[in-house]
PDB file of C-alpha atoms in Angstrom:
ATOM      1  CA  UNK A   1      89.392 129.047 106.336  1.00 37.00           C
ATOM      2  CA  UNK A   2      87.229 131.783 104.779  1.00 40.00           C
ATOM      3  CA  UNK A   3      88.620 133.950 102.015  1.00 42.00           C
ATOM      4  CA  UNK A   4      90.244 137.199 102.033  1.00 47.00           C
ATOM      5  CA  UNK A   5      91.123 139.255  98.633  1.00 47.00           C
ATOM      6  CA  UNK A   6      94.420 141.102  99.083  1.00 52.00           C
ATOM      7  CA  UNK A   7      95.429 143.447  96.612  1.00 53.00           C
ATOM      8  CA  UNK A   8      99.048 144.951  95.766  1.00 63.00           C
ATOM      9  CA  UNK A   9     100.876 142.174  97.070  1.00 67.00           C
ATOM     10  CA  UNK A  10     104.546 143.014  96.785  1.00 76.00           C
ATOM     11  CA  UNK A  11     107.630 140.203  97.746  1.00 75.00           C
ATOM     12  CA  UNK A  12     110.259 142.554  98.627  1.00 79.00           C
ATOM     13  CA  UNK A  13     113.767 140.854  98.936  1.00 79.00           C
ATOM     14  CA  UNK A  14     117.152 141.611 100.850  1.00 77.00           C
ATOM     15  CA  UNK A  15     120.006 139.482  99.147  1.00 76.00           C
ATOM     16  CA  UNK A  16     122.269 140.935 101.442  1.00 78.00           C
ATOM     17  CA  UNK A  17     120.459 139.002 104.522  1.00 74.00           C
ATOM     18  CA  UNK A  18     119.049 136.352 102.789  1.00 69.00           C
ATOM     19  CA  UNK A  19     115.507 137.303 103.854  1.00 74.00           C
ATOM     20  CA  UNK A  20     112.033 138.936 101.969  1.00 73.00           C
ATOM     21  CA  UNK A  21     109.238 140.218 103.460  1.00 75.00           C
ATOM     22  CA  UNK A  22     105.686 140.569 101.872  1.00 75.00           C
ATOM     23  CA  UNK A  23     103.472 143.705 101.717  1.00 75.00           C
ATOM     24  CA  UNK A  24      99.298 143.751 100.641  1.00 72.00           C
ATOM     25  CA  UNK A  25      96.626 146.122 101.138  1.00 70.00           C
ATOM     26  CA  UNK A  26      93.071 144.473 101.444  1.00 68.00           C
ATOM     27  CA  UNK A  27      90.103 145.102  99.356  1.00 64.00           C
ATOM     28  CA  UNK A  28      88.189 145.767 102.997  1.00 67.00           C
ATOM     29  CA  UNK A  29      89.419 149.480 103.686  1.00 70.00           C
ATOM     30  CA  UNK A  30      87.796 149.628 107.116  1.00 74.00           C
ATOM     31  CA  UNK A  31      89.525 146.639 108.604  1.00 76.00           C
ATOM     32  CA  UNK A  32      93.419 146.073 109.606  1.00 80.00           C
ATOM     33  CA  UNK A  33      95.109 142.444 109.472  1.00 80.00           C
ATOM     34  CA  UNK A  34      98.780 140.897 109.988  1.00 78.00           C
ATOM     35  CA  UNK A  35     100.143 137.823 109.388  1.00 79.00           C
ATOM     36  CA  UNK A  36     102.615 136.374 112.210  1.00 81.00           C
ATOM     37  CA  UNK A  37     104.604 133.326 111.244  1.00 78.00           C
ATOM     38  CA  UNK A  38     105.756 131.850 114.419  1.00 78.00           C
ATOM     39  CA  UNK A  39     109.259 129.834 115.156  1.00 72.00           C
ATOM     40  CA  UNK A  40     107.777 127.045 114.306  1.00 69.00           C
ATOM     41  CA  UNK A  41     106.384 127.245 110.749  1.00 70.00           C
ATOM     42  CA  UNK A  42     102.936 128.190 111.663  1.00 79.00           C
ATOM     43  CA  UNK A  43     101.216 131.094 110.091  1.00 79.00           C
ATOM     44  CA  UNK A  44      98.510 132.921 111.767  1.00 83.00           C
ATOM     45  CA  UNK A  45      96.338 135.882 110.102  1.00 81.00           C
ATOM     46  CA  UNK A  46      94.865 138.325 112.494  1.00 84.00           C
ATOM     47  CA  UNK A  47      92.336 140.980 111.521  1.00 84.00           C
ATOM     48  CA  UNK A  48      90.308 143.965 113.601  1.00 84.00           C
ATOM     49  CA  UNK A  49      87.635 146.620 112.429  1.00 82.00           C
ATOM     50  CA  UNK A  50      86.760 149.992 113.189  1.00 78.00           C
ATOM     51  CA  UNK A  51      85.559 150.048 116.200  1.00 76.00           C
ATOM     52  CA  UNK A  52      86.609 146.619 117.401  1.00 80.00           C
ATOM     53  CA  UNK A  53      89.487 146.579 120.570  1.00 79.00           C
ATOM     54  CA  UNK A  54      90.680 143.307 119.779  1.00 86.00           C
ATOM     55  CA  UNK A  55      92.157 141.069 117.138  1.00 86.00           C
ATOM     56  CA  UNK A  56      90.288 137.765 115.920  1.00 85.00           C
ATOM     57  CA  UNK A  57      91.847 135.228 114.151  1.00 84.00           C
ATOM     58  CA  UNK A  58      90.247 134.006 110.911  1.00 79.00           C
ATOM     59  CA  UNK A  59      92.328 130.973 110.502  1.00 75.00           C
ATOM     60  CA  UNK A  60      95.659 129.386 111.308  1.00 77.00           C
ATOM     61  CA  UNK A  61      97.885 127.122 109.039  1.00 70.00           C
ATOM     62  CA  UNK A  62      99.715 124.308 110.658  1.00 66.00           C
ATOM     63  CA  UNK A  63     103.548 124.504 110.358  1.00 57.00           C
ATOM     64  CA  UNK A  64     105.498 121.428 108.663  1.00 57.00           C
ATOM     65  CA  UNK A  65     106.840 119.141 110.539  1.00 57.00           C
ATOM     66  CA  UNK A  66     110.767 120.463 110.853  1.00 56.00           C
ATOM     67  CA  UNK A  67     113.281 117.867 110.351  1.00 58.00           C
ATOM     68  CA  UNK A  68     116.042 120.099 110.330  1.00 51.00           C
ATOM     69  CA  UNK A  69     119.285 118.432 111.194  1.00 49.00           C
ATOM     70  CA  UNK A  70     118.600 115.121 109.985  1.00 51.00           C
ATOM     71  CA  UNK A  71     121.942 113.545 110.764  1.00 48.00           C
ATOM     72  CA  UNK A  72     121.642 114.479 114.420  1.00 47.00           C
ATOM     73  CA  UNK A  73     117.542 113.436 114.182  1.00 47.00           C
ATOM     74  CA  UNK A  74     118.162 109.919 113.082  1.00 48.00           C
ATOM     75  CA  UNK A  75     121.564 108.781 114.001  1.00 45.00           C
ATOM     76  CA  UNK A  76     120.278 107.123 116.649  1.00 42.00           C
ATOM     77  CA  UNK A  77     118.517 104.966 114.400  1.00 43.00           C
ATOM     78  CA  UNK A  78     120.162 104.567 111.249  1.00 44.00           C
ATOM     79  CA  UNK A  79     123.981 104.361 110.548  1.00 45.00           C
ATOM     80  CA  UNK A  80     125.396 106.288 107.613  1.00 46.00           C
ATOM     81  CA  UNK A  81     128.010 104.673 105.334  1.00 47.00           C
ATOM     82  CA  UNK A  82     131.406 105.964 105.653  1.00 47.00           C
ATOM     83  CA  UNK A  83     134.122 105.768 103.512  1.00 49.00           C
ATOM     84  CA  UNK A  84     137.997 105.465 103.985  1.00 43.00           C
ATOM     85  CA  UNK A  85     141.009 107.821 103.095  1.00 41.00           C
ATOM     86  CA  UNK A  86     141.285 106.129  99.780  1.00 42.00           C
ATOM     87  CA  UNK A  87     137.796 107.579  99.165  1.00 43.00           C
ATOM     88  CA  UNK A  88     136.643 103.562  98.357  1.00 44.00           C
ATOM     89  CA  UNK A  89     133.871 102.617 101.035  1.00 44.00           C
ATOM     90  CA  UNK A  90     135.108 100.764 103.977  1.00 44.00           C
ATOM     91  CA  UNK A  91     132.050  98.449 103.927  1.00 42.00           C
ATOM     92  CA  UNK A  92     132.619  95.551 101.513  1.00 48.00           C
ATOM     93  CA  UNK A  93     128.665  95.065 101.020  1.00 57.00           C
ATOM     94  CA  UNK A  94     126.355  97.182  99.077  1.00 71.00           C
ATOM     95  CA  UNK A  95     124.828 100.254 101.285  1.00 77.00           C
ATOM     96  CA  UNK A  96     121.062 100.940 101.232  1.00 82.00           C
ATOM     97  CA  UNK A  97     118.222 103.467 101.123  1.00 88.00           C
ATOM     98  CA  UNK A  98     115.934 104.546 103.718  1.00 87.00           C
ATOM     99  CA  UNK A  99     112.692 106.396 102.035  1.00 89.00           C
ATOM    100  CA  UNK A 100     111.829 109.697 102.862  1.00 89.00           C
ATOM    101  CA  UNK A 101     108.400 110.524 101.092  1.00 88.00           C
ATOM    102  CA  UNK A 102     106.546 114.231 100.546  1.00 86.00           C
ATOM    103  CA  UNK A 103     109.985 116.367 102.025  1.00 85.00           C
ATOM    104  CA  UNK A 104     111.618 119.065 101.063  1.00 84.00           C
ATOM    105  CA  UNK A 105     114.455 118.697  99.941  1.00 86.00           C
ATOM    106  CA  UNK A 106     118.268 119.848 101.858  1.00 83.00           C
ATOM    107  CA  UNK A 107     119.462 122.967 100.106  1.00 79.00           C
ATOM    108  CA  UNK A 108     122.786 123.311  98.510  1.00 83.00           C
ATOM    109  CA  UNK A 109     122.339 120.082  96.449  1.00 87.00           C
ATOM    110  CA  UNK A 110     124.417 118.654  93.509  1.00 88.00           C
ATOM    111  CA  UNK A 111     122.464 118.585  90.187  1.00 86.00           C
ATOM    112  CA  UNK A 112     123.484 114.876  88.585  1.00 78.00           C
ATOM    113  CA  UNK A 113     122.699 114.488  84.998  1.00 77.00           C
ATOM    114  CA  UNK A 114     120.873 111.168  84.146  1.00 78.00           C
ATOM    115  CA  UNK A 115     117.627 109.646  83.836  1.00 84.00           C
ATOM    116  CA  UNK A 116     115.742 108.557  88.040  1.00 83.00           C
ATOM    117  CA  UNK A 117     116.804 105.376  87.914  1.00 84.00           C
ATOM    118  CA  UNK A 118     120.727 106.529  87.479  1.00 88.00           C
ATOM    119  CA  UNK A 119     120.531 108.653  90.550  1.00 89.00           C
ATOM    120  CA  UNK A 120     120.889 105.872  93.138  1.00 89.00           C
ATOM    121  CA  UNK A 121     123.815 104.247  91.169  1.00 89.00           C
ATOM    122  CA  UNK A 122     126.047 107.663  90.850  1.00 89.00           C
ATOM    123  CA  UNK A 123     125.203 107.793  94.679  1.00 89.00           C
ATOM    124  CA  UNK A 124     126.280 104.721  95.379  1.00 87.00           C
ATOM    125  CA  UNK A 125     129.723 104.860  93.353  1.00 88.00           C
ATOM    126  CA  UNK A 126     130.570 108.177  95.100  1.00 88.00           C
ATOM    127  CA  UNK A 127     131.646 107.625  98.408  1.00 85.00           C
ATOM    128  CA  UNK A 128     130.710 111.257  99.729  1.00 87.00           C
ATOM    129  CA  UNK A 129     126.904 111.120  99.021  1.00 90.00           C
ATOM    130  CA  UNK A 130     125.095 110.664 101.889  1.00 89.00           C
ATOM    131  CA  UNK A 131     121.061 111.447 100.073  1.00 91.00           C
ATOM    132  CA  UNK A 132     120.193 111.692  96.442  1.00 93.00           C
ATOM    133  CA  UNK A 133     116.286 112.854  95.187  1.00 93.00           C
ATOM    134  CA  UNK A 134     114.481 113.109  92.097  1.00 90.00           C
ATOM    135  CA  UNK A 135     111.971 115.611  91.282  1.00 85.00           C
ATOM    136  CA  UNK A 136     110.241 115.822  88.401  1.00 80.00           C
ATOM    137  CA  UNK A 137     111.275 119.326  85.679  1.00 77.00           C
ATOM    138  CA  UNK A 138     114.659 119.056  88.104  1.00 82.00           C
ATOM    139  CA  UNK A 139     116.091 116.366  87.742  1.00 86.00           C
ATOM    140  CA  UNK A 140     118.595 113.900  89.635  1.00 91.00           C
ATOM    141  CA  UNK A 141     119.497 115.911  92.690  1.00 91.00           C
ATOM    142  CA  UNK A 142     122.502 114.509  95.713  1.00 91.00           C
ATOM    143  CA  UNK A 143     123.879 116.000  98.817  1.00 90.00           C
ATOM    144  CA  UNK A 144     127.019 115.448 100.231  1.00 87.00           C
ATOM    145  CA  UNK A 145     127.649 115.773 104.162  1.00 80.00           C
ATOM    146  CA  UNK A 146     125.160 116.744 107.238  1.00 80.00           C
ATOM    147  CA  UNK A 147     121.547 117.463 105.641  1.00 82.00           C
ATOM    148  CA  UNK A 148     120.249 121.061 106.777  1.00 78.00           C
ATOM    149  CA  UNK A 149     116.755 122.783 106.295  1.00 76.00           C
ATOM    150  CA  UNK A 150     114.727 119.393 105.675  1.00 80.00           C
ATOM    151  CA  UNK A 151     110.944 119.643 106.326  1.00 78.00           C
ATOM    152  CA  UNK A 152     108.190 116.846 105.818  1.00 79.00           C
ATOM    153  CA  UNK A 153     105.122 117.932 104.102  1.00 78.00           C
ATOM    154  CA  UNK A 154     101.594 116.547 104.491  1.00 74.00           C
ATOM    155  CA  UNK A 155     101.837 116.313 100.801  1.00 73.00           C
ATOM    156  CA  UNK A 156     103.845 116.708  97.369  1.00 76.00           C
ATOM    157  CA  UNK A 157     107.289 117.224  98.339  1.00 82.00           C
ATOM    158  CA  UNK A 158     109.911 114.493  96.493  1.00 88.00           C
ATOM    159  CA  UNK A 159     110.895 111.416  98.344  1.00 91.00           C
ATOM    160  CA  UNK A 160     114.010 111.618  99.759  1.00 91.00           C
ATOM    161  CA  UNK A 161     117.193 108.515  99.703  1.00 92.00           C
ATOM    162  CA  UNK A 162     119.174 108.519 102.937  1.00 89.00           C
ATOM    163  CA  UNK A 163     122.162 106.676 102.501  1.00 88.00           C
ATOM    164  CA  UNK A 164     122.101 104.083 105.460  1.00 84.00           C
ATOM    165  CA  UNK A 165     125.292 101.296 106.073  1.00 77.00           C
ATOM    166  CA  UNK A 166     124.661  97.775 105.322  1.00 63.00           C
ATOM    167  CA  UNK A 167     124.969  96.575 108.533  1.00 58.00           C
ATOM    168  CA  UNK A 168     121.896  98.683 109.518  1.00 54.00           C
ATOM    169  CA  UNK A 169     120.027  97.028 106.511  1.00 50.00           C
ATOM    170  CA  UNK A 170     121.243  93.348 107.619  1.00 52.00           C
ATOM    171  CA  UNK A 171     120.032  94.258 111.094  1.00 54.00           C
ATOM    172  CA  UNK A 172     116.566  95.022 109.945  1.00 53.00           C
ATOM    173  CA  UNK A 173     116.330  91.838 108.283  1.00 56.00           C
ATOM    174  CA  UNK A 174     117.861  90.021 110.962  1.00 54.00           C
ATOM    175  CA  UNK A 175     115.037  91.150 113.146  1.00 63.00           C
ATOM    176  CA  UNK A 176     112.440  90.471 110.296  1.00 65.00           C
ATOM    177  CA  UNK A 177     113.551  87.120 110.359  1.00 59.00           C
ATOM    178  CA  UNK A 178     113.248  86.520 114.491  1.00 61.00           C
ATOM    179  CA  UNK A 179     110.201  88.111 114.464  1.00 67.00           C
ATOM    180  CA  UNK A 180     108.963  85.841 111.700  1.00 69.00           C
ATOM    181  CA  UNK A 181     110.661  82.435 113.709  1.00 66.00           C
ATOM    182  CA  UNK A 182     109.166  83.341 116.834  1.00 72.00           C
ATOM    183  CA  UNK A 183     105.969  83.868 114.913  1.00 75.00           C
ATOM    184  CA  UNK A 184     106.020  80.384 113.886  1.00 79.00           C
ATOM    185  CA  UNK A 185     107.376  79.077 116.891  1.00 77.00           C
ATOM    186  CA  UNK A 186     104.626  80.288 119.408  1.00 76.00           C
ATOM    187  CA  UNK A 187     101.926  79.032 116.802  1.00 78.00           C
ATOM    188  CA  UNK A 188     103.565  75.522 116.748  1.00 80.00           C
ATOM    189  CA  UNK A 189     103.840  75.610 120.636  1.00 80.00           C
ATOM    190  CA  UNK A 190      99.981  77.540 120.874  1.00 82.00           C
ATOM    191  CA  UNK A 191      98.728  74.423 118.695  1.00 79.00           C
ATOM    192  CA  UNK A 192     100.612  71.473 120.916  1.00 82.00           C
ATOM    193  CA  UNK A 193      99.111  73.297 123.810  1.00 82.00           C
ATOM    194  CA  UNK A 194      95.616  73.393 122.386  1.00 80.00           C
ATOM    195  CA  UNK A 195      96.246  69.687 120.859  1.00 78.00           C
ATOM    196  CA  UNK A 196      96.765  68.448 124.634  1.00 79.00           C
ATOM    197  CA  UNK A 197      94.064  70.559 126.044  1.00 80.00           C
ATOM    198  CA  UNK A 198      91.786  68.988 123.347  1.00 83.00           C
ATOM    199  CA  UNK A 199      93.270  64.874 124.336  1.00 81.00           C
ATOM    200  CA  UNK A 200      93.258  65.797 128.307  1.00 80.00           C
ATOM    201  CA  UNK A 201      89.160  67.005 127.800  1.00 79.00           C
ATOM    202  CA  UNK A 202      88.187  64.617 125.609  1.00 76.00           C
ATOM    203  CA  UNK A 203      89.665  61.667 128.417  1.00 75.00           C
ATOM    204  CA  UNK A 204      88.044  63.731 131.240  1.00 71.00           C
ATOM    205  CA  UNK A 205      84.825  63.785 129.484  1.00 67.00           C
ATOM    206  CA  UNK A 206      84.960  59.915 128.561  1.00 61.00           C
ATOM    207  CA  UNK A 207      85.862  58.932 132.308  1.00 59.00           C
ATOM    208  CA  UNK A 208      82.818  61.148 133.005  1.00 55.00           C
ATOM    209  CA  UNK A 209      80.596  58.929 130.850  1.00 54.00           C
ATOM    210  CA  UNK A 210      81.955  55.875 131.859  1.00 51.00           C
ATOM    211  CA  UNK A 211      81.275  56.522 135.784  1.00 54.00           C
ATOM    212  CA  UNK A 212      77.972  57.734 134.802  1.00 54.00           C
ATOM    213  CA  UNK A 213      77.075  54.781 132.939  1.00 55.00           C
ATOM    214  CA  UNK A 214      78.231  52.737 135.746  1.00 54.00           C
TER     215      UNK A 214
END
Protein backbone atom coordinates (compact mmCIF):
# COMPACT_ATOMS: atom_id res chain seq x y z
CA UNK A 1 0.00 0.00 0.00
CA UNK A 2 1.76 3.28 -0.84
CA UNK A 3 0.75 6.47 0.92
CA UNK A 4 -1.57 9.12 0.04
CA UNK A 5 -1.89 12.58 2.16
CA UNK A 6 -5.53 13.70 2.21
CA UNK A 7 -6.32 16.92 3.50
CA UNK A 8 -9.78 18.40 4.88
CA UNK A 9 -11.15 15.23 5.81
CA UNK A 10 -14.66 15.85 7.06
CA UNK A 11 -17.07 12.75 8.76
CA UNK A 12 -20.35 14.13 7.98
CA UNK A 13 -23.24 12.28 9.86
CA UNK A 14 -27.12 11.71 9.28
CA UNK A 15 -28.70 10.59 12.71
CA UNK A 16 -31.84 10.49 11.08
CA UNK A 17 -30.59 7.36 8.80
CA UNK A 18 -28.11 6.10 10.86
CA UNK A 19 -25.41 6.59 8.22
CA UNK A 20 -22.06 9.19 7.65
CA UNK A 21 -20.25 9.69 4.79
CA UNK A 22 -16.60 11.05 4.54
CA UNK A 23 -15.30 13.95 2.38
CA UNK A 24 -11.15 14.83 1.62
CA UNK A 25 -9.43 16.77 -0.89
CA UNK A 26 -5.83 15.44 -1.75
CA UNK A 27 -2.64 17.26 -1.50
CA UNK A 28 -2.12 16.06 -5.46
CA UNK A 29 -4.40 18.78 -7.24
CA UNK A 30 -3.96 17.23 -10.68
CA UNK A 31 -5.23 13.80 -9.84
CA UNK A 32 -8.97 12.54 -8.89
CA UNK A 33 -9.58 9.41 -6.47
CA UNK A 34 -12.72 7.58 -4.76
CA UNK A 35 -13.02 5.18 -2.35
CA UNK A 36 -15.77 2.31 -3.00
CA UNK A 37 -16.55 0.09 -0.06
CA UNK A 38 -18.18 -2.90 -1.49
CA UNK A 39 -21.11 -5.23 0.19
CA UNK A 40 -18.79 -7.07 1.58
CA UNK A 41 -16.50 -4.96 3.80
CA UNK A 42 -13.84 -4.40 1.32
CA UNK A 43 -12.52 -0.99 0.58
CA UNK A 44 -10.99 -0.13 -2.64
CA UNK A 45 -9.24 3.41 -3.49
CA UNK A 46 -9.21 4.34 -7.09
CA UNK A 47 -7.26 7.28 -8.50
CA UNK A 48 -6.76 8.88 -12.32
CA UNK A 49 -4.62 11.92 -13.62
CA UNK A 50 -4.89 14.46 -16.11
CA UNK A 51 -4.69 13.02 -19.01
CA UNK A 52 -5.15 9.41 -18.00
CA UNK A 53 -8.73 7.54 -19.42
CA UNK A 54 -8.77 5.08 -16.82
CA UNK A 55 -8.78 4.45 -13.11
CA UNK A 56 -5.86 2.39 -11.34
CA UNK A 57 -6.14 1.04 -8.16
CA UNK A 58 -3.39 1.79 -5.61
CA UNK A 59 -4.42 -0.72 -3.10
CA UNK A 60 -7.33 -2.71 -1.74
CA UNK A 61 -8.14 -3.61 1.97
CA UNK A 62 -9.59 -6.97 2.67
CA UNK A 63 -13.08 -6.90 4.29
CA UNK A 64 -13.60 -8.77 7.81
CA UNK A 65 -14.82 -11.78 7.87
CA UNK A 66 -18.86 -11.08 8.51
CA UNK A 67 -20.37 -13.20 11.07
CA UNK A 68 -23.47 -11.47 11.12
CA UNK A 69 -26.30 -13.55 12.44
CA UNK A 70 -24.47 -15.70 14.66
CA UNK A 71 -27.38 -17.67 16.04
CA UNK A 72 -28.43 -18.75 12.57
CA UNK A 73 -24.32 -19.25 11.67
CA UNK A 74 -23.67 -21.71 14.40
CA UNK A 75 -26.79 -23.38 15.49
CA UNK A 76 -25.97 -26.09 13.63
CA UNK A 77 -23.14 -26.64 15.75
CA UNK A 78 -23.62 -25.45 19.09
CA UNK A 79 -26.88 -25.52 21.21
CA UNK A 80 -27.80 -22.44 23.22
CA UNK A 81 -29.12 -22.81 26.79
CA UNK A 82 -32.67 -22.10 27.25
CA UNK A 83 -34.49 -21.34 30.09
CA UNK A 84 -38.13 -22.10 31.34
CA UNK A 85 -41.23 -19.83 32.13
CA UNK A 86 -40.08 -19.57 35.67
CA UNK A 87 -37.05 -17.78 34.16
CA UNK A 88 -34.73 -20.71 36.21
CA UNK A 89 -32.73 -22.72 33.43
CA UNK A 90 -34.28 -25.91 32.39
CA UNK A 91 -30.86 -27.65 32.33
CA UNK A 92 -29.94 -28.90 35.81
CA UNK A 93 -26.03 -28.80 34.91
CA UNK A 94 -23.86 -25.83 34.61
CA UNK A 95 -23.88 -24.26 30.85
CA UNK A 96 -20.57 -23.40 29.13
CA UNK A 97 -18.56 -21.00 26.97
CA UNK A 98 -17.49 -21.28 23.52
CA UNK A 99 -14.47 -18.61 22.77
CA UNK A 100 -14.76 -16.17 20.27
CA UNK A 101 -11.28 -14.32 19.99
CA UNK A 102 -10.35 -10.75 18.02
CA UNK A 103 -14.49 -9.93 17.17
CA UNK A 104 -16.39 -7.24 17.33
CA UNK A 105 -18.58 -7.16 19.48
CA UNK A 106 -22.95 -7.43 18.88
CA UNK A 107 -24.32 -3.94 19.31
CA UNK A 108 -27.00 -3.04 21.71
CA UNK A 109 -25.16 -4.69 24.67
CA UNK A 110 -25.84 -4.52 28.48
CA UNK A 111 -23.04 -2.72 30.43
CA UNK A 112 -22.57 -5.12 33.80
CA UNK A 113 -20.69 -3.53 36.55
CA UNK A 114 -17.91 -5.80 38.06
CA UNK A 115 -14.45 -6.72 37.76
CA UNK A 116 -13.68 -9.70 34.17
CA UNK A 117 -13.82 -12.42 36.14
CA UNK A 118 -17.60 -11.47 37.46
CA UNK A 119 -18.86 -11.24 33.95
CA UNK A 120 -19.26 -14.98 33.29
CA UNK A 121 -20.96 -15.54 36.73
CA UNK A 122 -23.78 -12.61 36.28
CA UNK A 123 -24.17 -14.43 32.83
CA UNK A 124 -24.59 -17.48 34.09
CA UNK A 125 -27.20 -16.54 36.97
CA UNK A 126 -29.34 -14.68 34.37
CA UNK A 127 -31.17 -16.94 32.38
CA UNK A 128 -31.61 -14.47 29.30
CA UNK A 129 -27.86 -13.97 28.47
CA UNK A 130 -26.93 -15.72 25.69
CA UNK A 131 -22.88 -13.85 25.24
CA UNK A 132 -21.06 -11.69 27.70
CA UNK A 133 -17.38 -9.79 26.68
CA UNK A 134 -14.87 -7.85 28.35
CA UNK A 135 -12.95 -5.13 26.89
CA UNK A 136 -10.56 -3.34 28.44
CA UNK A 137 -11.59 0.99 29.41
CA UNK A 138 -15.35 -0.72 28.89
CA UNK A 139 -15.89 -2.92 30.96
CA UNK A 140 -18.13 -6.17 31.53
CA UNK A 141 -20.37 -6.10 28.51
CA UNK A 142 -23.68 -9.07 27.88
CA UNK A 143 -26.25 -9.50 25.24
CA UNK A 144 -29.42 -10.91 25.56
CA UNK A 145 -31.25 -12.72 22.50
CA UNK A 146 -30.11 -13.33 18.64
CA UNK A 147 -26.49 -11.64 18.20
CA UNK A 148 -26.54 -9.08 15.14
CA UNK A 149 -23.61 -7.13 13.40
CA UNK A 150 -20.71 -9.56 14.67
CA UNK A 151 -17.48 -9.44 12.59
CA UNK A 152 -14.08 -11.37 13.22
CA UNK A 153 -11.02 -9.35 12.92
CA UNK A 154 -7.54 -10.50 11.89
CA UNK A 155 -6.61 -8.80 15.05
CA UNK A 156 -7.54 -6.82 18.39
CA UNK A 157 -11.13 -7.11 18.70
CA UNK A 158 -12.31 -8.65 22.43
CA UNK A 159 -12.99 -12.30 22.74
CA UNK A 160 -16.33 -13.07 22.71
CA UNK A 161 -18.46 -15.89 25.40
CA UNK A 162 -21.25 -17.70 23.56
CA UNK A 163 -23.40 -19.24 25.90
CA UNK A 164 -23.57 -22.99 24.70
CA UNK A 165 -25.99 -25.89 26.71
CA UNK A 166 -24.30 -28.46 28.68
CA UNK A 167 -25.23 -31.17 26.78
CA UNK A 168 -23.22 -29.68 23.84
CA UNK A 169 -20.19 -29.40 26.30
CA UNK A 170 -20.71 -33.20 27.56
CA UNK A 171 -20.85 -34.15 23.90
CA UNK A 172 -17.51 -32.67 23.14
CA UNK A 173 -16.00 -34.50 25.84
CA UNK A 174 -17.75 -37.54 25.11
CA UNK A 175 -16.08 -37.53 21.76
CA UNK A 176 -12.67 -36.45 23.36
CA UNK A 177 -12.86 -39.41 25.27
CA UNK A 178 -13.66 -42.05 22.12
CA UNK A 179 -11.24 -40.48 20.24
CA UNK A 180 -8.71 -40.90 23.03
CA UNK A 181 -10.01 -44.95 23.63
CA UNK A 182 -9.79 -45.71 20.14
CA UNK A 183 -6.41 -44.05 20.21
CA UNK A 184 -5.27 -46.48 22.65
CA UNK A 185 -7.08 -49.25 21.36
CA UNK A 186 -5.60 -49.34 17.73
CA UNK A 187 -2.02 -48.88 19.36
CA UNK A 188 -2.63 -51.95 21.64
CA UNK A 189 -4.06 -53.91 18.59
CA UNK A 190 -1.06 -52.14 16.04
CA UNK A 191 1.53 -53.58 18.73
CA UNK A 192 -0.12 -57.37 19.03
CA UNK A 193 -0.06 -57.22 15.30
CA UNK A 194 3.56 -56.16 15.05
CA UNK A 195 4.37 -58.57 18.22
CA UNK A 196 3.08 -61.62 15.96
CA UNK A 197 4.62 -60.38 12.83
CA UNK A 198 7.92 -60.16 14.84
CA UNK A 199 7.29 -64.28 16.50
CA UNK A 200 5.90 -65.55 12.89
CA UNK A 201 9.52 -63.99 11.17
CA UNK A 202 11.66 -64.82 13.65
CA UNK A 203 10.21 -68.89 13.32
CA UNK A 204 10.35 -68.49 9.49
CA UNK A 205 13.82 -67.32 9.63
CA UNK A 206 14.95 -70.15 12.20
CA UNK A 207 13.26 -72.99 9.99
CA UNK A 208 15.29 -71.26 7.25
CA UNK A 209 18.54 -71.89 9.15
CA UNK A 210 17.76 -75.10 10.26
CA UNK A 211 17.06 -76.54 6.56
CA UNK A 212 20.09 -74.78 5.52
CA UNK A 213 22.21 -76.27 8.02
CA UNK A 214 20.83 -79.55 7.16
Amino acid sequence: MNSTYLKRVTVVPDDNKGTAYISFTTANESSMEYFLLNHDGTLTRKETFEGKQEWEVPWTVPGTDCVGHLEAAIQRNHQFARCEGNGSSNLDKKDGFLKLTTMKVPELADWVSGPKNECEKQCLMNCSCTAYAYYQGIGCMSWSGNLVDIQKFSSHGADLYIRVAYSEIDKKRNMKFLTAVSVIIGSIIMAICAYFAWTWMAKQKGTDSYCCEN
